[in-house]
CSV table of C-alpha atoms and ligand atoms in Angstrom, one decimal:
chain,number,residue,atom,x,y,z
A,1,UNK,CA,106.6,134.4,109.0
A,2,UNK,CA,110.0,131.4,108.5
A,3,UNK,CA,112.6,131.4,105.6
A,4,UNK,CA,114.8,129.1,104.7
A,5,UNK,CA,118.1,130.9,104.1
A,6,UNK,CA,119.1,129.7,100.4
A,7,UNK,CA,120.9,126.6,99.8
A,8,UNK,CA,123.1,127.6,96.8
A,9,UNK,CA,122.5,131.6,95.4
A,10,UNK,CA,122.5,132.9,91.9
A,11,UNK,CA,124.6,131.1,89.6
A,12,UNK,CA,127.8,133.0,88.5
A,13,UNK,CA,127.3,131.5,85.5
A,14,UNK,CA,126.3,134.2,82.7
A,15,UNK,CA,124.8,131.6,80.5
A,16,UNK,CA,120.9,132.3,80.7
A,17,UNK,CA,119.2,131.1,83.9
A,18,UNK,CA,115.6,130.3,84.3
A,19,UNK,CA,113.8,132.1,87.6
A,20,UNK,CA,109.8,130.2,88.6
A,21,UNK,CA,107.6,131.8,91.3
A,22,UNK,CA,105.9,129.1,93.2
A,23,UNK,CA,103.1,129.7,94.7
A,24,UNK,CA,101.4,127.4,97.6
A,25,UNK,CA,98.2,127.5,99.8
A,26,UNK,CA,96.3,124.2,99.5
A,27,UNK,CA,95.8,123.9,103.8
A,28,UNK,CA,97.2,125.8,106.2
A,29,UNK,CA,100.0,127.1,105.1
A,30,UNK,CA,101.3,129.9,103.1
A,31,UNK,CA,104.2,129.5,100.8
A,32,UNK,CA,106.3,131.6,98.1
A,33,UNK,CA,109.4,130.5,97.0
A,34,UNK,CA,111.8,131.5,94.1
A,35,UNK,CA,113.6,129.0,92.4
A,36,UNK,CA,116.3,128.9,90.1
A,37,UNK,CA,117.7,126.7,86.8
A,38,UNK,CA,119.1,126.5,83.9
A,39,UNK,CA,117.8,127.3,80.9
A,40,UNK,CA,116.9,125.2,78.1
A,41,UNK,CA,114.8,125.7,74.7
A,42,UNK,CA,112.5,123.9,74.1
A,43,UNK,CA,112.7,120.4,73.7
A,44,UNK,CA,116.7,120.6,74.3
A,45,UNK,CA,116.5,119.1,78.2
A,46,UNK,CA,118.8,116.5,78.6
A,47,UNK,CA,116.7,113.2,79.9
A,48,UNK,CA,117.5,113.7,83.3
A,49,UNK,CA,117.2,117.3,83.8
A,50,UNK,CA,118.9,119.4,86.0
A,51,UNK,CA,117.7,120.0,89.8
A,52,UNK,CA,116.6,123.2,91.2
A,53,UNK,CA,118.3,125.2,93.4
A,54,UNK,CA,116.0,126.8,96.1
A,55,UNK,CA,117.2,131.0,96.3
A,56,UNK,CA,114.0,131.9,98.8
A,57,UNK,CA,111.4,129.8,100.6
A,58,UNK,CA,108.8,131.0,103.1
A,59,UNK,CA,106.2,130.1,104.8
A,60,UNK,CA,103.8,131.2,107.3
A,61,UNK,CA,102.0,129.0,109.2
A,62,UNK,CA,98.0,129.4,110.6
A,63,UNK,CA,98.5,127.3,113.4
A,64,UNK,CA,97.7,129.7,115.8
A,65,UNK,CA,94.4,129.9,114.0
A,66,UNK,CA,93.1,126.4,114.3
A,67,UNK,CA,94.5,125.7,116.9
A,68,UNK,CA,91.1,126.5,119.4
A,69,UNK,CA,89.7,123.8,117.1
A,70,UNK,CA,91.8,121.5,117.3
A,71,UNK,CA,92.1,121.5,113.3
A,72,UNK,CA,92.1,123.2,109.7
A,73,UNK,CA,89.4,125.4,109.5
A,74,UNK,CA,88.5,125.4,106.1
A,75,UNK,CA,86.7,129.3,105.5
A,76,UNK,CA,89.4,130.8,107.9
A,77,UNK,CA,92.2,128.6,106.1
A,78,UNK,CA,91.2,130.8,102.6
A,79,UNK,CA,90.9,134.4,104.7
A,80,UNK,CA,94.4,133.7,106.0
A,81,UNK,CA,95.6,133.2,102.7
A,82,UNK,CA,94.4,135.7,101.7
A,83,UNK,CA,95.9,138.2,104.2
A,84,UNK,CA,99.0,136.6,104.0
A,85,UNK,CA,99.9,135.8,100.6
A,86,UNK,CA,100.8,139.3,98.8
A,87,UNK,CA,103.6,140.0,102.0
A,88,UNK,CA,105.0,137.3,102.2
A,89,UNK,CA,105.3,136.8,98.0
A,90,UNK,CA,106.9,140.6,98.5
A,91,UNK,CA,109.1,138.3,101.1
A,92,UNK,CA,109.8,135.7,99.1
A,93,UNK,CA,111.2,138.2,96.2
A,94,UNK,CA,113.0,140.2,98.8
A,95,UNK,CA,115.1,137.5,100.1
A,96,UNK,CA,115.8,136.2,96.7
A,97,UNK,CA,116.7,139.8,95.1
A,98,UNK,CA,115.0,140.0,92.1
A,99,UNK,CA,112.0,141.6,90.8
A,100,UNK,CA,109.0,140.8,89.2
A,101,UNK,CA,111.2,141.1,85.2
A,102,UNK,CA,113.7,138.6,86.6
A,103,UNK,CA,111.4,136.0,86.7
A,104,UNK,CA,109.7,133.1,83.6
A,105,UNK,CA,107.1,131.6,85.1
A,106,UNK,CA,104.5,131.4,88.4
A,107,UNK,CA,104.1,127.9,89.3
A,108,UNK,CA,101.0,127.3,91.9
A,109,UNK,CA,99.9,124.3,93.3
A,110,UNK,CA,95.9,123.8,92.1
A,111,UNK,CA,95.2,120.4,93.6
A,112,UNK,CA,94.7,118.7,96.1
A,113,UNK,CA,93.6,121.1,98.7
A,114,UNK,CA,91.1,123.1,100.6
A,115,UNK,CA,88.9,124.5,97.8
A,116,UNK,CA,89.3,128.2,99.1
A,117,UNK,CA,92.3,128.0,99.6
A,118,UNK,CA,93.8,126.9,96.5
A,119,UNK,CA,91.5,130.0,94.6
A,120,UNK,CA,93.0,132.0,96.8
A,121,UNK,CA,97.0,131.2,95.3
A,122,UNK,CA,95.4,130.3,92.1
A,123,UNK,CA,94.0,133.6,91.8
A,124,UNK,CA,97.3,135.3,92.6
A,125,UNK,CA,99.1,133.6,90.3
A,126,UNK,CA,96.7,134.0,87.1
A,127,UNK,CA,97.0,137.8,88.6
A,128,UNK,CA,100.8,138.2,88.5
A,129,UNK,CA,101.0,136.0,85.0
A,130,UNK,CA,98.8,137.8,83.4
A,131,UNK,CA,100.9,141.2,84.3
A,132,UNK,CA,104.4,140.2,83.8
A,133,UNK,CA,103.5,138.5,80.7
A,134,UNK,CA,104.9,135.2,81.8
A,135,UNK,CA,103.7,131.6,81.6
A,136,UNK,CA,101.6,129.8,84.5
A,137,UNK,CA,102.6,126.6,85.3
A,138,UNK,CA,99.8,124.4,88.0
A,139,UNK,CA,101.6,121.4,89.5
A,140,UNK,CA,99.9,118.8,91.8
A,141,UNK,CA,101.0,119.5,95.6
A,142,UNK,CA,101.1,115.3,96.2
A,143,UNK,CA,104.0,115.5,93.3
A,144,UNK,CA,105.5,118.1,94.7
A,145,UNK,CA,106.1,116.4,98.2
A,146,UNK,CA,107.8,114.1,96.6
A,147,UNK,CA,110.1,116.2,94.7
A,148,UNK,CA,111.2,117.8,97.3
A,149,UNK,CA,112.9,114.9,98.0
A,150,UNK,CA,115.0,115.4,95.3
A,151,UNK,CA,115.4,118.8,96.2
A,152,UNK,CA,117.1,117.8,98.8
A,153,UNK,CA,119.3,115.4,98.0
A,154,UNK,CA,120.1,117.1,93.7
A,155,UNK,CA,123.4,114.7,93.1
A,156,UNK,CA,120.8,111.2,93.6
A,157,UNK,CA,117.9,110.6,91.0
A,158,UNK,CA,114.8,109.5,93.4
A,159,UNK,CA,113.2,108.5,90.6
A,160,UNK,CA,111.9,106.4,89.6
A,161,UNK,CA,110.2,105.6,93.2
A,162,UNK,CA,107.5,104.1,95.7
A,163,UNK,CA,106.2,107.6,96.9
A,164,UNK,CA,105.0,107.4,100.8
A,165,UNK,CA,102.7,110.8,101.6
A,166,UNK,CA,101.7,110.7,105.6
A,167,UNK,CA,100.4,114.3,106.2
A,168,UNK,CA,98.0,116.0,107.9
A,169,UNK,CA,95.6,115.5,104.1
A,170,UNK,CA,96.4,112.9,102.9
A,171,UNK,CA,98.0,109.4,103.3
A,172,UNK,CA,99.3,108.0,100.5
A,173,UNK,CA,101.0,105.2,98.1
A,174,UNK,CA,102.1,106.2,94.3
A,175,UNK,CA,103.6,104.3,91.6
A,176,UNK,CA,106.4,107.2,90.5
A,177,UNK,CA,108.1,106.2,87.2
A,178,UNK,CA,108.9,110.1,86.7
A,179,UNK,CA,108.2,112.8,88.8
A,180,UNK,CA,105.4,114.1,86.4
A,181,UNK,CA,104.5,110.0,85.7
A,182,UNK,CA,102.9,109.3,88.7
A,183,UNK,CA,100.2,106.5,89.7
A,184,UNK,CA,98.0,106.1,92.4
A,185,UNK,CA,98.5,103.1,94.5
A,186,UNK,CA,96.6,103.2,97.2
A,187,UNK,CA,95.2,105.7,100.8
A,188,UNK,CA,93.0,105.9,103.2
A,189,UNK,CA,89.7,104.9,103.7
A,190,UNK,CA,88.8,107.6,106.0
A,191,UNK,CA,90.8,110.2,107.9
A,192,UNK,CA,94.5,111.0,107.4
A,193,UNK,CA,97.4,109.4,109.1
A,194,UNK,CA,98.7,113.3,110.8
A,195,UNK,CA,94.2,114.2,111.7
A,196,UNK,CA,94.6,111.1,113.7
A,197,UNK,CA,97.1,112.0,114.8
A,198,UNK,CA,95.8,115.4,115.7
A,199,UNK,CA,92.4,114.2,116.8
A,200,UNK,CA,94.2,111.6,119.4
A,201,UNK,CA,96.5,114.5,121.0
A,202,UNK,CA,93.2,116.7,121.3
A,203,UNK,CA,91.1,114.3,122.7
A,204,UNK,CA,93.9,113.3,125.2
A,205,UNK,CA,94.0,117.2,126.1
A,206,UNK,CA,97.4,117.8,124.8
A,207,UNK,CA,97.1,121.0,122.0
A,208,UNK,CA,97.4,120.8,118.5
A,209,UNK,CA,99.1,120.1,115.9
A,210,UNK,CA,98.3,117.1,117.4
A,211,UNK,CA,101.7,114.8,116.1
A,212,UNK,CA,104.8,116.7,118.0
A,213,UNK,CA,102.8,116.6,121.6
A,214,UNK,CA,101.8,112.4,120.8
A,215,UNK,CA,105.4,111.7,120.0
A,216,UNK,CA,106.8,113.9,122.8
A,217,UNK,CA,104.1,112.2,125.2
A,218,UNK,CA,105.0,109.0,123.5
A,219,UNK,CA,108.5,109.1,125.1
A,220,UNK,CA,107.9,108.4,127.9
A,221,UNK,CA,105.1,105.7,127.2
A,222,UNK,CA,105.3,101.7,127.0
A,223,UNK,CA,104.0,101.6,123.4
A,224,UNK,CA,102.2,98.1,124.1
A,225,UNK,CA,100.4,99.0,127.6
A,226,UNK,CA,97.1,98.7,124.7
A,227,UNK,CA,96.9,96.4,121.5
A,228,UNK,CA,95.6,99.1,119.2
A,229,UNK,CA,94.1,97.4,116.0
A,230,UNK,CA,96.1,97.4,112.6
A,231,UNK,CA,93.6,97.6,110.1
A,232,UNK,CA,94.1,95.5,106.8
A,233,UNK,CA,97.3,94.2,108.2
A,234,UNK,CA,96.3,90.5,107.2
A,235,UNK,CA,95.2,91.5,103.2
A,236,UNK,CA,97.2,92.3,100.7
A,237,UNK,CA,95.1,95.4,99.7
A,238,UNK,CA,97.0,98.8,99.6
A,239,UNK,CA,94.5,100.5,102.4
A,240,UNK,CA,94.5,102.7,105.0
A,241,UNK,CA,92.2,103.4,108.1
A,242,UNK,CA,92.6,105.3,111.0
A,243,UNK,CA,89.1,106.2,112.2
A,244,UNK,CA,88.5,102.7,113.9
A,245,UNK,CA,92.8,103.3,116.1
A,246,UNK,CA,90.7,106.9,117.3
A,247,UNK,CA,87.8,105.5,118.6
A,248,UNK,CA,89.6,102.9,120.0
A,249,UNK,CA,91.8,105.0,121.9
A,250,UNK,CA,89.0,107.1,123.1
A,251,UNK,CA,87.6,103.9,124.6
A,252,UNK,CA,90.6,103.0,126.6
A,253,UNK,CA,91.4,106.4,127.9
A,254,UNK,CA,87.5,106.6,128.7
A,255,UNK,CA,87.9,103.1,130.1
A,256,UNK,CA,91.0,104.3,132.6
A,257,UNK,CA,91.1,107.5,133.5
A,258,UNK,CA,88.9,107.1,136.9
A,259,UNK,CA,90.5,104.5,137.7
A,260,UNK,CA,94.0,106.6,138.0
A,261,UNK,CA,94.7,108.1,141.5
A,262,UNK,CA,97.0,110.7,140.9
A,263,UNK,CA,98.3,113.2,138.1
A,264,UNK,CA,101.6,111.1,138.0
A,265,UNK,CA,99.6,108.2,136.7
A,266,UNK,CA,97.8,109.6,134.7
A,267,UNK,CA,100.3,111.5,132.8
A,268,UNK,CA,101.4,107.8,133.0
A,269,UNK,CA,98.4,106.7,131.4
A,270,UNK,CA,98.3,109.5,128.9
A,271,UNK,CA,102.0,108.6,127.7
A,272,UNK,CA,101.3,104.2,127.3
A,273,UNK,CA,98.1,105.7,124.9
A,274,UNK,CA,100.3,108.5,123.1
A,275,UNK,CA,102.6,105.4,123.3
A,276,UNK,CA,100.8,103.2,122.3
A,277,UNK,CA,98.7,104.8,119.2
A,278,UNK,CA,102.3,106.2,117.8
A,279,UNK,CA,103.5,102.7,117.4
A,280,UNK,CA,99.8,101.4,115.9
A,281,UNK,CA,100.4,104.2,113.4
A,282,UNK,CA,103.7,103.5,112.8
A,283,UNK,CA,103.1,99.8,111.9
A,284,UNK,CA,100.4,100.1,109.9
A,285,UNK,CA,102.6,102.4,107.5
A,286,UNK,CA,105.0,100.6,107.8
A,287,UNK,CA,102.9,97.2,106.7
A,288,UNK,CA,101.6,98.6,103.6
A,289,UNK,CA,104.6,100.5,102.2
A,290,UNK,CA,106.4,96.9,102.7
A,291,UNK,CA,103.3,94.9,100.7
A,292,UNK,CA,103.9,97.8,98.1
A,293,UNK,CA,107.3,97.5,97.7
A,294,UNK,CA,106.7,93.5,96.9
A,295,UNK,CA,103.8,94.8,94.9
A,296,UNK,CA,105.7,97.1,92.4
A,297,UNK,CA,109.5,96.2,92.9
A,298,UNK,CA,110.7,99.4,93.7
A,299,UNK,CA,114.4,100.1,94.9
A,300,UNK,CA,113.8,103.2,96.8
A,301,UNK,CA,111.4,104.6,98.8
A,302,UNK,CA,110.5,108.2,98.6
A,303,UNK,CA,108.4,109.8,102.1
A,304,UNK,CA,106.8,113.1,102.3
A,305,UNK,CA,104.2,114.9,104.3
A,306,UNK,CA,104.6,116.6,108.1
A,307,UNK,CA,104.3,113.2,109.6
A,308,UNK,CA,107.9,111.9,108.4
A,309,UNK,CA,109.1,113.9,111.3
A,310,UNK,CA,108.2,111.5,113.6
A,311,UNK,CA,110.9,109.3,114.5
A,312,UNK,CA,109.2,105.8,115.8
A,313,UNK,CA,107.9,105.8,112.0
A,314,UNK,CA,111.3,106.9,110.3
A,315,UNK,CA,112.5,103.9,112.6
A,316,UNK,CA,109.7,101.5,111.4
A,317,UNK,CA,110.9,102.8,107.4
A,318,UNK,CA,114.2,102.7,108.0
A,319,UNK,CA,114.4,99.1,109.4
A,320,UNK,CA,112.5,98.4,106.3
A,321,UNK,CA,114.4,99.7,103.7
A,322,UNK,CA,118.0,98.1,105.2
A,323,UNK,CA,115.8,94.8,105.1
A,324,UNK,CA,114.9,95.0,102.1
A,325,UNK,CA,118.0,96.5,100.7
A,326,UNK,CA,115.8,99.5,99.6
A,327,UNK,CA,117.2,103.4,99.5
A,328,UNK,CA,115.3,105.6,101.7
A,329,UNK,CA,114.7,109.6,101.0
A,330,UNK,CA,113.3,111.8,103.0
A,331,UNK,CA,113.9,115.4,102.8
A,332,UNK,CA,114.7,118.5,106.0
A,333,UNK,CA,112.1,118.9,107.8
A,334,UNK,CA,111.2,122.5,106.2
A,335,UNK,CA,110.9,120.9,103.0
A,336,UNK,CA,108.6,117.9,104.2
A,337,UNK,CA,105.6,119.5,105.1
A,338,UNK,CA,103.9,122.4,103.3
A,339,UNK,CA,106.4,124.9,101.7
A,340,UNK,CA,106.2,126.3,97.9
A,341,UNK,CA,110.1,125.3,97.5
A,342,UNK,CA,108.5,121.6,95.8
A,343,UNK,CA,106.6,123.9,94.1
A,344,UNK,CA,110.3,123.6,91.6
A,345,UNK,CA,108.6,120.0,90.4
A,346,UNK,CA,106.4,122.4,87.5
A,347,UNK,CA,110.2,123.7,85.9
A,348,UNK,CA,109.8,119.7,84.9
A,349,UNK,CA,106.2,120.7,82.7
A,350,UNK,CA,108.4,124.0,82.0
A,351,UNK,CA,110.8,121.6,80.0
A,352,UNK,CA,108.3,120.2,78.8
A,353,UNK,CA,106.9,123.4,77.1
A,354,UNK,CA,104.0,123.2,78.9
A,355,UNK,CA,102.0,125.8,81.2
A,356,UNK,CA,98.6,126.5,81.8
A,357,UNK,CA,95.5,128.4,80.2
A,358,UNK,CA,94.6,132.2,82.7
A,359,UNK,CA,90.9,130.1,82.6
A,360,UNK,CA,91.7,126.8,85.0
A,361,UNK,CA,90.8,125.9,87.5
A,362,UNK,CA,91.3,124.5,91.1
A,363,UNK,CA,90.4,120.4,91.5
A,364,UNK,CA,90.3,119.6,96.0
A,365,UNK,CA,90.5,116.2,95.5
A,366,UNK,CA,92.4,113.7,94.8
A,367,UNK,CA,91.9,111.5,91.2
A,368,UNK,CA,92.0,108.2,92.2
A,369,UNK,CA,92.0,105.1,89.7
A,370,UNK,CA,89.5,103.1,91.2
A,371,UNK,CA,87.2,105.3,91.3
A,372,UNK,CA,86.5,107.0,88.3
A,373,UNK,CA,85.9,110.8,88.9
A,374,UNK,CA,85.8,110.8,92.3
A,375,UNK,CA,88.1,112.6,94.4
B,401,KG4,O1,102.6,118.4,105.5
B,401,KG4,P1,101.5,118.7,106.2
B,401,KG4,O2,102.8,119.9,107.3
B,401,KG4,O3,100.5,119.5,106.3
B,401,KG4,C1,99.4,119.0,105.1
B,401,KG4,O4,99.5,118.8,104.0
B,401,KG4,O5,98.8,118.0,106.5
B,401,KG4,O6,101.7,117.9,107.9
B,401,KG4,C2,100.6,118.4,109.0
B,401,KG4,C3,100.4,117.2,110.0
B,401,KG4,C4,100.0,117.7,111.0
B,401,KG4,O7,98.7,117.0,111.3
B,401,KG4,C5,100.3,117.2,112.0
B,401,KG4,O8,99.8,116.8,113.9
B,401,KG4,C6,101.6,116.6,111.7
B,401,KG4,O9,101.6,116.7,110.4
B,401,KG4,N1,103.1,116.3,112.1
B,401,KG4,C7,104.0,114.6,113.0
B,401,KG4,C8,104.6,115.4,113.5
B,401,KG4,N2,104.7,116.8,113.2
B,401,KG4,C9,103.8,117.3,112.5
B,401,KG4,N3,103.0,113.7,112.7
B,401,KG4,C10,103.6,112.6,113.8
B,401,KG4,N4,104.8,113.3,114.6
B,401,KG4,C11,104.9,114.4,114.8
B,401,KG4,N5,106.9,115.0,114.9
B,402,ZN,ZN1,100.9,118.7,102.0
């Protein structure tokens, strides 16, 4: 169980504070966090509300359980959440030095994600809210990923912005007018970029999760060794595709692996494939992000999701933002990958007097304006 030291602890101020337990079980991380923020009576919050502080943040990863399969197995994920969620919550409460009586609300991510995994989090959140007689606040995992950048930079407004989510489940561009007023602009037609990293690592025999091992192997490789595809580069449509890239890496590997004479040459081949794949993945994200910045006219880019850890991608996005005079906001790693602290976005709902009924449901997919009703 990893926990992140509190960035700011309970305020010595005697004014009433709002305290919320946030839960995250959308995929393969179980998270619980306690956040704290100024209290406002309904309708009394300023137009630019204060940014909550993270009092405790506990995350357990299921990497060891999914590793042998080379990707997340939904049923294993749900069962692991079932086993770990209560210990994770207990640790988050203990680190926050709070009891359930100190809480003013329970927040939980209810979309998008693996349905069985979401159901575990929502069931626990409903039970807690019912038991302590406090409101239940549901939040969108994608909006939470973007809000993570705001948590990391509480002094600087990061909204409105262009949002980019690059993770194991999503490759999505979003027009964010505020943290809760977000429109889907474009996304992947097949695999998510993180999923492509995981699949390519698996076919090259590098292990799981793929992102960090591909990045490590790529250091010794030549990113120009293989000319892998950059799909839709000539089109203005904001779409990504990674299944063709994955197949191209597989073909190049199959065509070249018998030509290598020894272990050293084999390592060089793997390094060149990893570097060329990583360059293609980063290029296509930077290119579509550039088009989306032009299209929306936003002066800020906020990036979230585990693939944001990738240095090649970061460099491409930094170069892009420097050239376009756009400010770039990427949360530190502990806030970039899945965590419950980013559920602090639900504070904004509480400020609006919103809460969710106890008969609410989860939603596995992302609602897309081009496919109404579909995920
Ligand atoms: O955001 P995240 O923790 O969980 C999801 O919501 O999916 O992202 C996990 C993904 C995995 O696919 C992993 O391979 C990828 O992020 N990842 C990376 C790196 N570190 C993690 N991808 C590329 N480079 C990295 N350094
Ligand atoms: Zn995520």
